[in-house]
XYZ file of C-alpha atoms in Angstrom:
568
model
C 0.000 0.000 0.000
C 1.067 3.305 -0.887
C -0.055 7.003 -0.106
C 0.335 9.212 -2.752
C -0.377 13.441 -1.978
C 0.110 15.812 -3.953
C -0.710 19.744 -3.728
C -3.856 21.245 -4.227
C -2.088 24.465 -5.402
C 1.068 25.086 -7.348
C 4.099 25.672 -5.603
C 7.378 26.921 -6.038
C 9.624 25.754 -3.229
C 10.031 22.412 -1.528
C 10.171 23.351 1.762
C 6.691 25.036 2.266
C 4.914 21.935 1.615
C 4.330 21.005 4.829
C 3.198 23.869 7.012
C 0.710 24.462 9.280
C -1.296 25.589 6.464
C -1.164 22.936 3.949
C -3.898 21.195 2.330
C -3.665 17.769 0.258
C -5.949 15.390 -1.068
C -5.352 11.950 0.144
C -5.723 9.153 -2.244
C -4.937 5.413 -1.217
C -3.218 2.877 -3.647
C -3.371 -0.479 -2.959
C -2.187 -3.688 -5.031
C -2.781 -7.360 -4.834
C -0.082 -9.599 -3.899
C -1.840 -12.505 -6.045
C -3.623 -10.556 -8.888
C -1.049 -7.657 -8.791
C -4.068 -5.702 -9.913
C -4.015 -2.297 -8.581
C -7.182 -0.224 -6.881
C -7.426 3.445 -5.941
C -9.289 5.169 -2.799
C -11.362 8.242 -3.191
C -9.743 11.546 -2.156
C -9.486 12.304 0.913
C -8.703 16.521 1.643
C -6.434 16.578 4.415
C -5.427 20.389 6.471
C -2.381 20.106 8.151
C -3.278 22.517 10.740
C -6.286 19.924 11.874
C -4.294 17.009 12.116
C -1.595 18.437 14.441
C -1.644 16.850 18.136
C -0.287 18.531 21.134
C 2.243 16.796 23.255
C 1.047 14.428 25.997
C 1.241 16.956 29.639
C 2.608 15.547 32.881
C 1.271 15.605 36.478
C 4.159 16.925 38.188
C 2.929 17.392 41.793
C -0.645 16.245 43.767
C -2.107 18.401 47.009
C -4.843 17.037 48.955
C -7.314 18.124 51.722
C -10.072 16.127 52.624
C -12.948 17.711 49.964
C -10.324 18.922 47.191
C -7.431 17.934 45.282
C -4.819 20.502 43.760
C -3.124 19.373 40.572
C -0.237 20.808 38.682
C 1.089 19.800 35.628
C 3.480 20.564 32.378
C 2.618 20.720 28.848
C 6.386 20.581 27.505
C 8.186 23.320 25.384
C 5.483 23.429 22.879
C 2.771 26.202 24.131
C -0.406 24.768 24.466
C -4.024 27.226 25.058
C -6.064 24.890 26.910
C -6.243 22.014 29.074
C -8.883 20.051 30.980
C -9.247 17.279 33.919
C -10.820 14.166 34.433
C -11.601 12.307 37.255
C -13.036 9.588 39.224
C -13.602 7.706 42.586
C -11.969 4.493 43.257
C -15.471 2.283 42.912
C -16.762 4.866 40.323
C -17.220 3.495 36.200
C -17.938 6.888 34.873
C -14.946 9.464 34.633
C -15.724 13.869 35.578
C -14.115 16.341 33.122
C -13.923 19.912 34.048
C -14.270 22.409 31.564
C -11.459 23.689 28.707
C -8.846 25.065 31.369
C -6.401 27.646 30.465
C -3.395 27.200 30.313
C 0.505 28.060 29.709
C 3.622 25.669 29.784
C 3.132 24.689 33.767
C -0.514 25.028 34.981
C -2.648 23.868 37.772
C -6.292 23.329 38.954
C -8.105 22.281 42.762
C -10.868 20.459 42.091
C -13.284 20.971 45.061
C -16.167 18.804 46.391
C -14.665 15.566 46.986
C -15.499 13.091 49.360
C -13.208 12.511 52.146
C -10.581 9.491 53.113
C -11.607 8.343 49.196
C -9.145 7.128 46.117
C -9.525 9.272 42.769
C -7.966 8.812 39.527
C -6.459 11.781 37.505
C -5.861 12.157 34.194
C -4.554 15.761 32.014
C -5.236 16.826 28.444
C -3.731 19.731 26.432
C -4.508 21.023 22.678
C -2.921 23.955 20.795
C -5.490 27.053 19.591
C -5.684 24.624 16.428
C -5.505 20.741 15.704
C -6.411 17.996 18.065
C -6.145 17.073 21.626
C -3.471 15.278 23.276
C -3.473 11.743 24.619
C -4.215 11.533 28.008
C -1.176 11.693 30.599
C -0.612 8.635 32.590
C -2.924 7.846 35.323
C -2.301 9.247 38.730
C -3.790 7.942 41.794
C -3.868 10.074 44.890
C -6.266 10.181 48.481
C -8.041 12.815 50.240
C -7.327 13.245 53.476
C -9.680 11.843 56.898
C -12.927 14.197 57.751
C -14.880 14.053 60.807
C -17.543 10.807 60.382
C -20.432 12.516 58.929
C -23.302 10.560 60.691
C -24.114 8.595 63.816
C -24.006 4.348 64.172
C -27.507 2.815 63.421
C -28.096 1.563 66.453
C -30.296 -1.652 67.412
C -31.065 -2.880 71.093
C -33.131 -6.206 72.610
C -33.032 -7.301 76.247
C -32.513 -10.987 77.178
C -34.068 -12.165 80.549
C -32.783 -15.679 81.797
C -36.222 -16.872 83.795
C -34.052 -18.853 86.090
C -31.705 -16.458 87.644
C -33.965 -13.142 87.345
C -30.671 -11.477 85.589
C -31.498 -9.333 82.317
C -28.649 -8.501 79.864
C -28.727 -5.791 77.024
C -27.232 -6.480 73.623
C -26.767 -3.320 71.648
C -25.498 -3.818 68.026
C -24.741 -1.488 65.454
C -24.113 -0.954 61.701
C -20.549 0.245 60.632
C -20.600 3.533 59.121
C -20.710 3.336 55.340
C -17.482 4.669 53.669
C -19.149 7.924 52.888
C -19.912 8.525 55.981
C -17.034 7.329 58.134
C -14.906 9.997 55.925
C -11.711 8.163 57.374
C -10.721 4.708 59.517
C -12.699 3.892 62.112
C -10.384 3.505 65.316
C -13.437 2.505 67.521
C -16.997 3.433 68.887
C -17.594 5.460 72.530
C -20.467 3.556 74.256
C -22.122 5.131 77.168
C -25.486 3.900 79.253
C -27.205 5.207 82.482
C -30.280 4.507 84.293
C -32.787 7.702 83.704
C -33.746 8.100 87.560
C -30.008 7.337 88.677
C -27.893 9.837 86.553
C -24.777 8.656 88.919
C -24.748 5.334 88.014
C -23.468 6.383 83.593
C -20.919 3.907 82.551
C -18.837 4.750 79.288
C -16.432 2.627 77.547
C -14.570 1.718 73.966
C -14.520 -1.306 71.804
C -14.197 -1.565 68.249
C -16.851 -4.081 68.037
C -19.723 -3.798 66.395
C -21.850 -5.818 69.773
C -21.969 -5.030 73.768
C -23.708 -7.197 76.340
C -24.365 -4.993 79.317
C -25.631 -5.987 82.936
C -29.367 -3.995 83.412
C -32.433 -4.109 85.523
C -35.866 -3.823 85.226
C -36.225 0.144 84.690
C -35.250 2.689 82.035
C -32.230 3.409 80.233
C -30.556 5.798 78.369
C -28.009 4.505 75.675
C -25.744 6.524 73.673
C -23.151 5.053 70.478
C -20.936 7.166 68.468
C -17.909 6.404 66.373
C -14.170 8.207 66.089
C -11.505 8.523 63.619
C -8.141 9.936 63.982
C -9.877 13.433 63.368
C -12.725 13.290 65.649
C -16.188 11.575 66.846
C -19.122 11.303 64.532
C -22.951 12.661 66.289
C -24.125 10.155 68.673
C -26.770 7.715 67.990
C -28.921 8.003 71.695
C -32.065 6.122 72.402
C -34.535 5.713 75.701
C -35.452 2.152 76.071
C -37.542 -0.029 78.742
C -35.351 -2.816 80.333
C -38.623 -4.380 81.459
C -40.679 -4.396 78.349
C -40.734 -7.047 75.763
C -40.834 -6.220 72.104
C -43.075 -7.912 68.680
C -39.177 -8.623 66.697
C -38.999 -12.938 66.890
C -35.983 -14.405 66.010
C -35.253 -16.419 62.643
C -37.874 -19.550 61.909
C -34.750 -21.471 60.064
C -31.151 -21.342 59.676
C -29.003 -23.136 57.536
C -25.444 -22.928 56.453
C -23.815 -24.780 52.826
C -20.361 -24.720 51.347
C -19.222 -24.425 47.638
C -15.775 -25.121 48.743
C -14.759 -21.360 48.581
C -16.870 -19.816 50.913
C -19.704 -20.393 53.316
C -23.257 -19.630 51.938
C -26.005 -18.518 54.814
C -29.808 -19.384 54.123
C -32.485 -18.977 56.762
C -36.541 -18.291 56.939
C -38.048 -15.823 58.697
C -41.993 -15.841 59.859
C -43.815 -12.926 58.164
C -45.407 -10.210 61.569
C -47.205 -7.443 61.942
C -42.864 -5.693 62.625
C -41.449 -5.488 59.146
C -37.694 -6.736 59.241
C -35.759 -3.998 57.585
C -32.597 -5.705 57.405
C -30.459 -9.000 58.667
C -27.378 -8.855 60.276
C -25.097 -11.246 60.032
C -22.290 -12.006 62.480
C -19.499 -15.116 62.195
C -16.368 -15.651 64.153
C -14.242 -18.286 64.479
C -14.459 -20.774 67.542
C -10.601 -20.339 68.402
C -11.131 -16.578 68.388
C -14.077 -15.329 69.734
C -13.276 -11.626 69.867
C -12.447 -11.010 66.182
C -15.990 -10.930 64.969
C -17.154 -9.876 61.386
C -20.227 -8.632 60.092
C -22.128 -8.342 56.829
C -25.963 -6.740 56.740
C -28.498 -7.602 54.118
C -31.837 -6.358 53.209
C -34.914 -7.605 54.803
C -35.951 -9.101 51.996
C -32.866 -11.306 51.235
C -32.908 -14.895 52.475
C -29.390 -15.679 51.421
C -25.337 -14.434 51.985
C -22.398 -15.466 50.764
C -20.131 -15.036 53.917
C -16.230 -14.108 52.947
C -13.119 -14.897 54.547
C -13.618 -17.719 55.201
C -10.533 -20.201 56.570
C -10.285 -23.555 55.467
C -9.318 -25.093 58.898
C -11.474 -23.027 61.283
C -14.401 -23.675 62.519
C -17.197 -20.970 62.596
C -20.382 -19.785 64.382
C -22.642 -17.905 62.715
C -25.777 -15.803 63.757
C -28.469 -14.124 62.418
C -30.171 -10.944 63.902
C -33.228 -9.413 62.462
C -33.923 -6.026 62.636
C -36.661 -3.862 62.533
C -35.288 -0.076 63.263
C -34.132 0.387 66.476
C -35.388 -2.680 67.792
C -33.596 -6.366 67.166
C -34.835 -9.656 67.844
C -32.915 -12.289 69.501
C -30.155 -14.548 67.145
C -30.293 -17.710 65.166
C -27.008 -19.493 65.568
C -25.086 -22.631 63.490
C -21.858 -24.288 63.866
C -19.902 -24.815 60.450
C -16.744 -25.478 58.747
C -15.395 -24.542 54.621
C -15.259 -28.727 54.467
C -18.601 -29.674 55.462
C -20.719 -26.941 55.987
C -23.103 -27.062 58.709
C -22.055 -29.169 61.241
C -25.248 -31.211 61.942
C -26.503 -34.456 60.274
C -30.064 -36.018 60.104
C -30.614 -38.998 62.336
C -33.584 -41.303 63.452
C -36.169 -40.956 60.960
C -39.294 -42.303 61.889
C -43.553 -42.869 61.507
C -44.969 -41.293 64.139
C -48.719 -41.967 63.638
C -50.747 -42.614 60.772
C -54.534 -42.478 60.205
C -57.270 -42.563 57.735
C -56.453 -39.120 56.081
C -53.119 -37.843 57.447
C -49.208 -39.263 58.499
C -47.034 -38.143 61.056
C -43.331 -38.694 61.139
C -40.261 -37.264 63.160
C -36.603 -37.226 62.724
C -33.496 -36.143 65.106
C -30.526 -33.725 64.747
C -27.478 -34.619 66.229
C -24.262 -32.248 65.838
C -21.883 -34.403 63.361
C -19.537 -33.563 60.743
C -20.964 -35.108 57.613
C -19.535 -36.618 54.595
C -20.916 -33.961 52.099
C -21.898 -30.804 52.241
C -25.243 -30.798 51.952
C -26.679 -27.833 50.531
C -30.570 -28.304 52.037
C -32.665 -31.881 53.027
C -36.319 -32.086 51.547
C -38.963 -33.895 52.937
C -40.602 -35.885 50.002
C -44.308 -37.654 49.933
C -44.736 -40.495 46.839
C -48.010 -41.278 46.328
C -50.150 -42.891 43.763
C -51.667 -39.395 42.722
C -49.543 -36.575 44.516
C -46.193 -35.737 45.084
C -45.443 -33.378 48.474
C -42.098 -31.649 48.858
C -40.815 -29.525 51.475
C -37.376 -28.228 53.027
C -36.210 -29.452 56.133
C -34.048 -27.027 58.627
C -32.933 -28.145 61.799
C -35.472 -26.755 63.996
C -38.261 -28.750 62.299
C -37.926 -32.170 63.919
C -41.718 -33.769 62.770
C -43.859 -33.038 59.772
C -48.192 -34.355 59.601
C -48.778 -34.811 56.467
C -52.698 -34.139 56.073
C -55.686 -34.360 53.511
C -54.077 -37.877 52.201
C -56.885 -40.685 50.941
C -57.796 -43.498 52.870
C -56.059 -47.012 52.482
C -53.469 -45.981 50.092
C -49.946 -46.764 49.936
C -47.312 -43.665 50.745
C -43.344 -43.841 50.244
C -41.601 -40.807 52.398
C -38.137 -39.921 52.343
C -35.592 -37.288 53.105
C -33.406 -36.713 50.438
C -30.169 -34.194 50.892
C -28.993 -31.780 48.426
C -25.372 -31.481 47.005
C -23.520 -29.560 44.567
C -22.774 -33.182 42.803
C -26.439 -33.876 42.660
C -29.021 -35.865 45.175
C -28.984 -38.734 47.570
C -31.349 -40.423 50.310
C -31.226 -39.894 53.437
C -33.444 -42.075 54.940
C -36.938 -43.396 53.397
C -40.009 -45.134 55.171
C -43.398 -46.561 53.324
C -46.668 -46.471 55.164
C -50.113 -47.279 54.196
C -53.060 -44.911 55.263
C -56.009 -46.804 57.648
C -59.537 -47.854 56.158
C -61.259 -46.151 58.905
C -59.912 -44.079 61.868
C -59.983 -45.305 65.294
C -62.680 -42.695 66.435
C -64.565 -43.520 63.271
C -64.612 -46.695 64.101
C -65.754 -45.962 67.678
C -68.596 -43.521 66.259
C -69.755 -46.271 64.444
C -69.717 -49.493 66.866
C -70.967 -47.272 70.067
C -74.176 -46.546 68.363
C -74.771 -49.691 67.105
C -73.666 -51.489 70.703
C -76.148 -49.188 72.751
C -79.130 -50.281 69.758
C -78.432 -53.994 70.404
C -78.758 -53.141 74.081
C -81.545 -51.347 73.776
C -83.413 -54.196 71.995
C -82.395 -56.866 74.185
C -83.731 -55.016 77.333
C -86.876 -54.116 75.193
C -87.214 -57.866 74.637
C -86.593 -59.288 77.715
C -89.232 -56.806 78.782
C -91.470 -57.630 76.273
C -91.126 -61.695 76.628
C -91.837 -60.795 80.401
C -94.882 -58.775 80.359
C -96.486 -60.684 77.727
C -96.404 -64.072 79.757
C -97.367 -62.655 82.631
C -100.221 -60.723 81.118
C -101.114 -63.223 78.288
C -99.539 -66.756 79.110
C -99.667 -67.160 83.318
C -97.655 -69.877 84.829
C -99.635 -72.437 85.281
C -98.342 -74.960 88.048
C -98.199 -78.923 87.246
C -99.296 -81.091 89.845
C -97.390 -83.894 88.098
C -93.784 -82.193 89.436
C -95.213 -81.976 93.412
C -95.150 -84.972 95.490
C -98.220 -83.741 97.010
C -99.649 -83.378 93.825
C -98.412 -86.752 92.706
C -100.121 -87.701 95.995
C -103.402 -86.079 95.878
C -103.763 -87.462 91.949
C -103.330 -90.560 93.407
C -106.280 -92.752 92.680
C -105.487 -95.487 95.607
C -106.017 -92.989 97.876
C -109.356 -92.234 97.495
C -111.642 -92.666 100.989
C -115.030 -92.865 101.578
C -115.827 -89.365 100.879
C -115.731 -87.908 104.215
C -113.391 -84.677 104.943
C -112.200 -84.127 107.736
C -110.573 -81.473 109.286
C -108.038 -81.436 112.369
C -108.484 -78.637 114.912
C -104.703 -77.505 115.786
C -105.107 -76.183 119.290
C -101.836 -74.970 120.996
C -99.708 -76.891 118.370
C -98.347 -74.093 116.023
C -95.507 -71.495 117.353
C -97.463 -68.136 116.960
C -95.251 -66.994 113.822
C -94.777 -70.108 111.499
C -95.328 -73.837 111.094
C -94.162 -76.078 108.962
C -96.061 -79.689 107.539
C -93.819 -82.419 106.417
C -95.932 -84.880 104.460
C -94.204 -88.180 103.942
C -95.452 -91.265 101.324
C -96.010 -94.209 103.259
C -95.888 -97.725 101.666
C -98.937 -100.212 102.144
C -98.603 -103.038 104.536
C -101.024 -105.030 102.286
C -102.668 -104.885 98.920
C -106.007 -104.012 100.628
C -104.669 -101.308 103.175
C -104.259 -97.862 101.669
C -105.349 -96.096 104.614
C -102.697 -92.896 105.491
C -102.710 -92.826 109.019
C -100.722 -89.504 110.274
C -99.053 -88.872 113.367
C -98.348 -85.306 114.373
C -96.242 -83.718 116.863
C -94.710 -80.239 117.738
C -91.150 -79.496 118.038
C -89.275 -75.939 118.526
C -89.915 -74.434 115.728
C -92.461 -76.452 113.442
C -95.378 -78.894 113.673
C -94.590 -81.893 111.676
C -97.002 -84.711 110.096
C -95.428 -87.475 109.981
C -95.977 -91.130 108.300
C -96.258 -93.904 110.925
C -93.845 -96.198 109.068
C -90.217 -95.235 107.178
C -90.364 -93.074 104.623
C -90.133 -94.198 101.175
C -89.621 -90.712 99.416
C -88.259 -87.411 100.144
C -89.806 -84.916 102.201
C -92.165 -81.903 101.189
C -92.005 -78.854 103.290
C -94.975 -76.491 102.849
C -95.432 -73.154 104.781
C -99.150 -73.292 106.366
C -100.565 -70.052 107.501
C -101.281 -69.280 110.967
C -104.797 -70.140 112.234
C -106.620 -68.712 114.339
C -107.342 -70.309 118.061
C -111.356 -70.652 117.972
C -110.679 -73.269 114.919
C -112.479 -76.853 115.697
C -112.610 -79.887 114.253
C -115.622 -80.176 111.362
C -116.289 -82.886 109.818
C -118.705 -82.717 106.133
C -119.559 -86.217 104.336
């Protein structure tokens, strides 16, 4: 390829070709290195005075305050007219230029308004009254200086009684300042609290955590949090709380904690209340150094955090706070590790109860190091027409399993979750009842009492009707008497006779014993009878041996004036 210029006007000496205030037209030859055929751009005007670049300027010195930054800089022997700035925050994507500066062959510019204890990036461009702008000078990074902090902590507060000893503790936690508002390093925080009646009794310390526990009783506080840098203190953060009043803020419903073999992931569950959560925070430490806590704060409506920092041999606890303004509720906490995760396995799974419409089953946490990291368990229910799935955390130990259909088959298992995919964790089958227990007592009480009922109506019945309808009539034929009197032998000569019983009978009750006696003869069937008293009863009795048993009948008493009387 080859550029070819050539003049636009005539000329008469060499040397004035190229000047400031030249013009060519371009034209571009190029030729094929296979065809060797040759082509030929368009023209192209080109003004020499439009093409010319300034030299690239240099930062020579950097002044900083904490809102400005003073810059100087050199444009080189050739004079340049005007210069301009840019620059931008550490974290910042979108660059600030200033206006067209003016400017000679050393210059400088304070550019005002920064934020304090922040990074910026400077760059300087130059251009001559004519031609084009210079590159941009190298990059130079300076920081403002520390400001006072330019707010107050957000504090939180909630007060934890222990029932047993009557002792109440307050735990006050607050956010660290954002960078903006810090305006420099945080060295610390000043912490001060004193009962409202007992001025006298004001305690103030330091700590550069971001938690306290303090000692309180049952009466009114005030509590007062600000935080210093090496300039100053920011505003304090004061609130008036109750010691002895509870508050609506309940802690976390789950919490769960996974590894992905960088870093520890944090998933929990919170019951929706009438107090909003505004945000979660988030506090981890390591069990071999208890006083080196970190913190990360998320949303309220975030479920999930990815927690940094993580070591691969330590062992962590991690809790949860919610936090609804100024008021906290108390923490969720978990044990876990970068190699397995949470440090708790799922033991003893087991059927609880089962019925006609609904299965209960329960399940035990022990604390265990487990041979994956499981990422979440789910609680799974096969059946022939559903399928029921639901995430287990560790403070659900039992799950009822309702509105299932009567004598059908179920399969239930736990199954854990993994970054290489699923596996069971333990797996039961059950088979729903034809009829509950209480149905089944609903049904055969009713039914028990109607039986009853009808028996006693029938035994009833049977009784009134013979005695009403079919009388007991007695049989002579099962009395010896009877036998006796039906006798035919027996028969006399038709006279009666009757034997008056004068001073025989005790005055309340006699008794008759009548005695069969056997004939001496074929032609003797005469009865004679003896009688006699004793203590007690007046028997008749047969003159010879009795050839039967004895007949005892109860006679009533008769009356004194009663004779003998004799009809035949």
């Amino acid at each position: 390829m080859w550029f070819l210029f050539r003049r636009a006007k005539d000329f008469n000496h060499c040397p004035s070709i190229l000047t400031i205030y030249s013009t060519f037209n371009l034209t571009i030859k190029s030729k094929s290195i296979f065809s060797q055929k040759e082509q030929f751009s368009d023209i192209y005007p080109v003004i020499i005075r439009d093409i010319i670049q300034a030299p690239q300027p240099l930062i020579s010195s950097v002044d900083v305050t904490d809102s400005s930054i003073n810059v100087t800089w050199t444009s080189g022997e050739n004079p340049v007219t005007k210069c301009k700035i840019r620059y931008k925050c550490l974290n910042s994507e979108s660059w600030t230029e200033t206006a067209d500066l003016p400017s000679s062959v050393e210059s400088q510019f304070v550019i005002e308004g920064l934020q304090a204890f922040s990074v910026y990036h400077l760059r300087v461009s130059c251009s001559h009254r004519f031609g084009r702008w210079s590159d941009w000078s190298n990059e130079t990074r300076v920081k403002t200086s520390e400001s006072l902090p330019s707010a107050a902590p957000s504090l939180s507060y909630y007060v934890d009684s222990d029932e047993n000893s009557r002792n109440q503790q307050l735990v006050l936690l607050w956010k660290a300042l954002d960078v903006t508002d810090a305006q420099g390093l945080i060295q610390g925080y000043e912490v001060s609290y004193m009962p409202i009646k007992q001025p006298s009794l004001k305690k103030t310390f330091h700590t550069t955590h971001l938690k306290v526990i303090v000692p309180v009783r049952s009466e009114e506080y005030e509590v007062s949090v600000c935080a210093y840098n090496s300039v100053g203190c920011s505003p304090h953060r004061r609130l008036t709380l109750d010691a002895s009043r509870t508050h609506d803020v309940p802690a976390l419903k789950s919490l769960w904690v996974y590894s992905d073999g960088a870093s520890l992931w944090v998933c929990w569950e919170h019951e929706f209340t009438v107090v909003n959560v505004s945000e979660f925070a988030i506090e981890w430490s390591g069990t071999t150094d208890r006083e080196h806590s970190r913190w990360e704060r998320v949303t309220g409506s975030t479920f999930t955090a990815r927690l940094p920092g993580i070591e691969a041999q330590q062992k962590y606890k991690i809790s949860v706070f919610p936090v609804y303004e100024s008021l906290c509720g108390p923490p969720a906490s978990i044990f876990a590790d970068l190699q397995h995760g949470a440090l708790l396995d799922l033991d003893r799974f087991r059927l609880v109860n089962v019925s006609r419409s609904s299965v209960a089953v329960q399940w035990t946490w022990r604390e265990a190091e487990p041979s994956v990291s499981v990422r979440q368990y789910r609680l799974v229910l096969n059946g022939p027409l559903e399928t029921r799935t639901l995430t287990v955390f560790p403070n659900k130990q039992q799950h009822l399993f309702l509105q299932l259909h009567p004598n059908t088959r179920y399969s239930i298992h736990i199954h854990g979750e993994t970054t290489a995919g699923n596996f069971s964790k333990a797996s039961l089958d059950v088979s729903t009842l034809l009829l509950d227990y209480d149905e089944m007592l609903r049904f055969a009480i009713p039914v028990l009492l109607l039986l009853l009922v009808f028996g006693v109506f029938s035994v009833l019945t049977r009784t009134i009707c013979r005695e009403y309808f079919f009388p007991f009539v007695a049989n002579p034929r099962y009395s010896l008497i009877g036998r006796w009197l039906l006798d035919p032998h027996l028969q006399g000569n038709g006279s009666i006779c009757t034997l008056k019983l004068d001073r025989v009978f005790l005055p309340e009750k006699s008794v008759i014993q009548l005695e069969r006696r056997v004939s001496l003869s074929d032609h003797e069937d005469v009865l004679p009878l003896k009688i006699c008293a004793s203590a007690g009863r007046t028997a008749v009795e047969d003159a010879l041996a009795p050839s039967g048993l004895p007949e005892y009948v109860d006679l009533p008493l008769l009356p004194e004036s009663l004779g003998y009387v004799q009809t035949g």
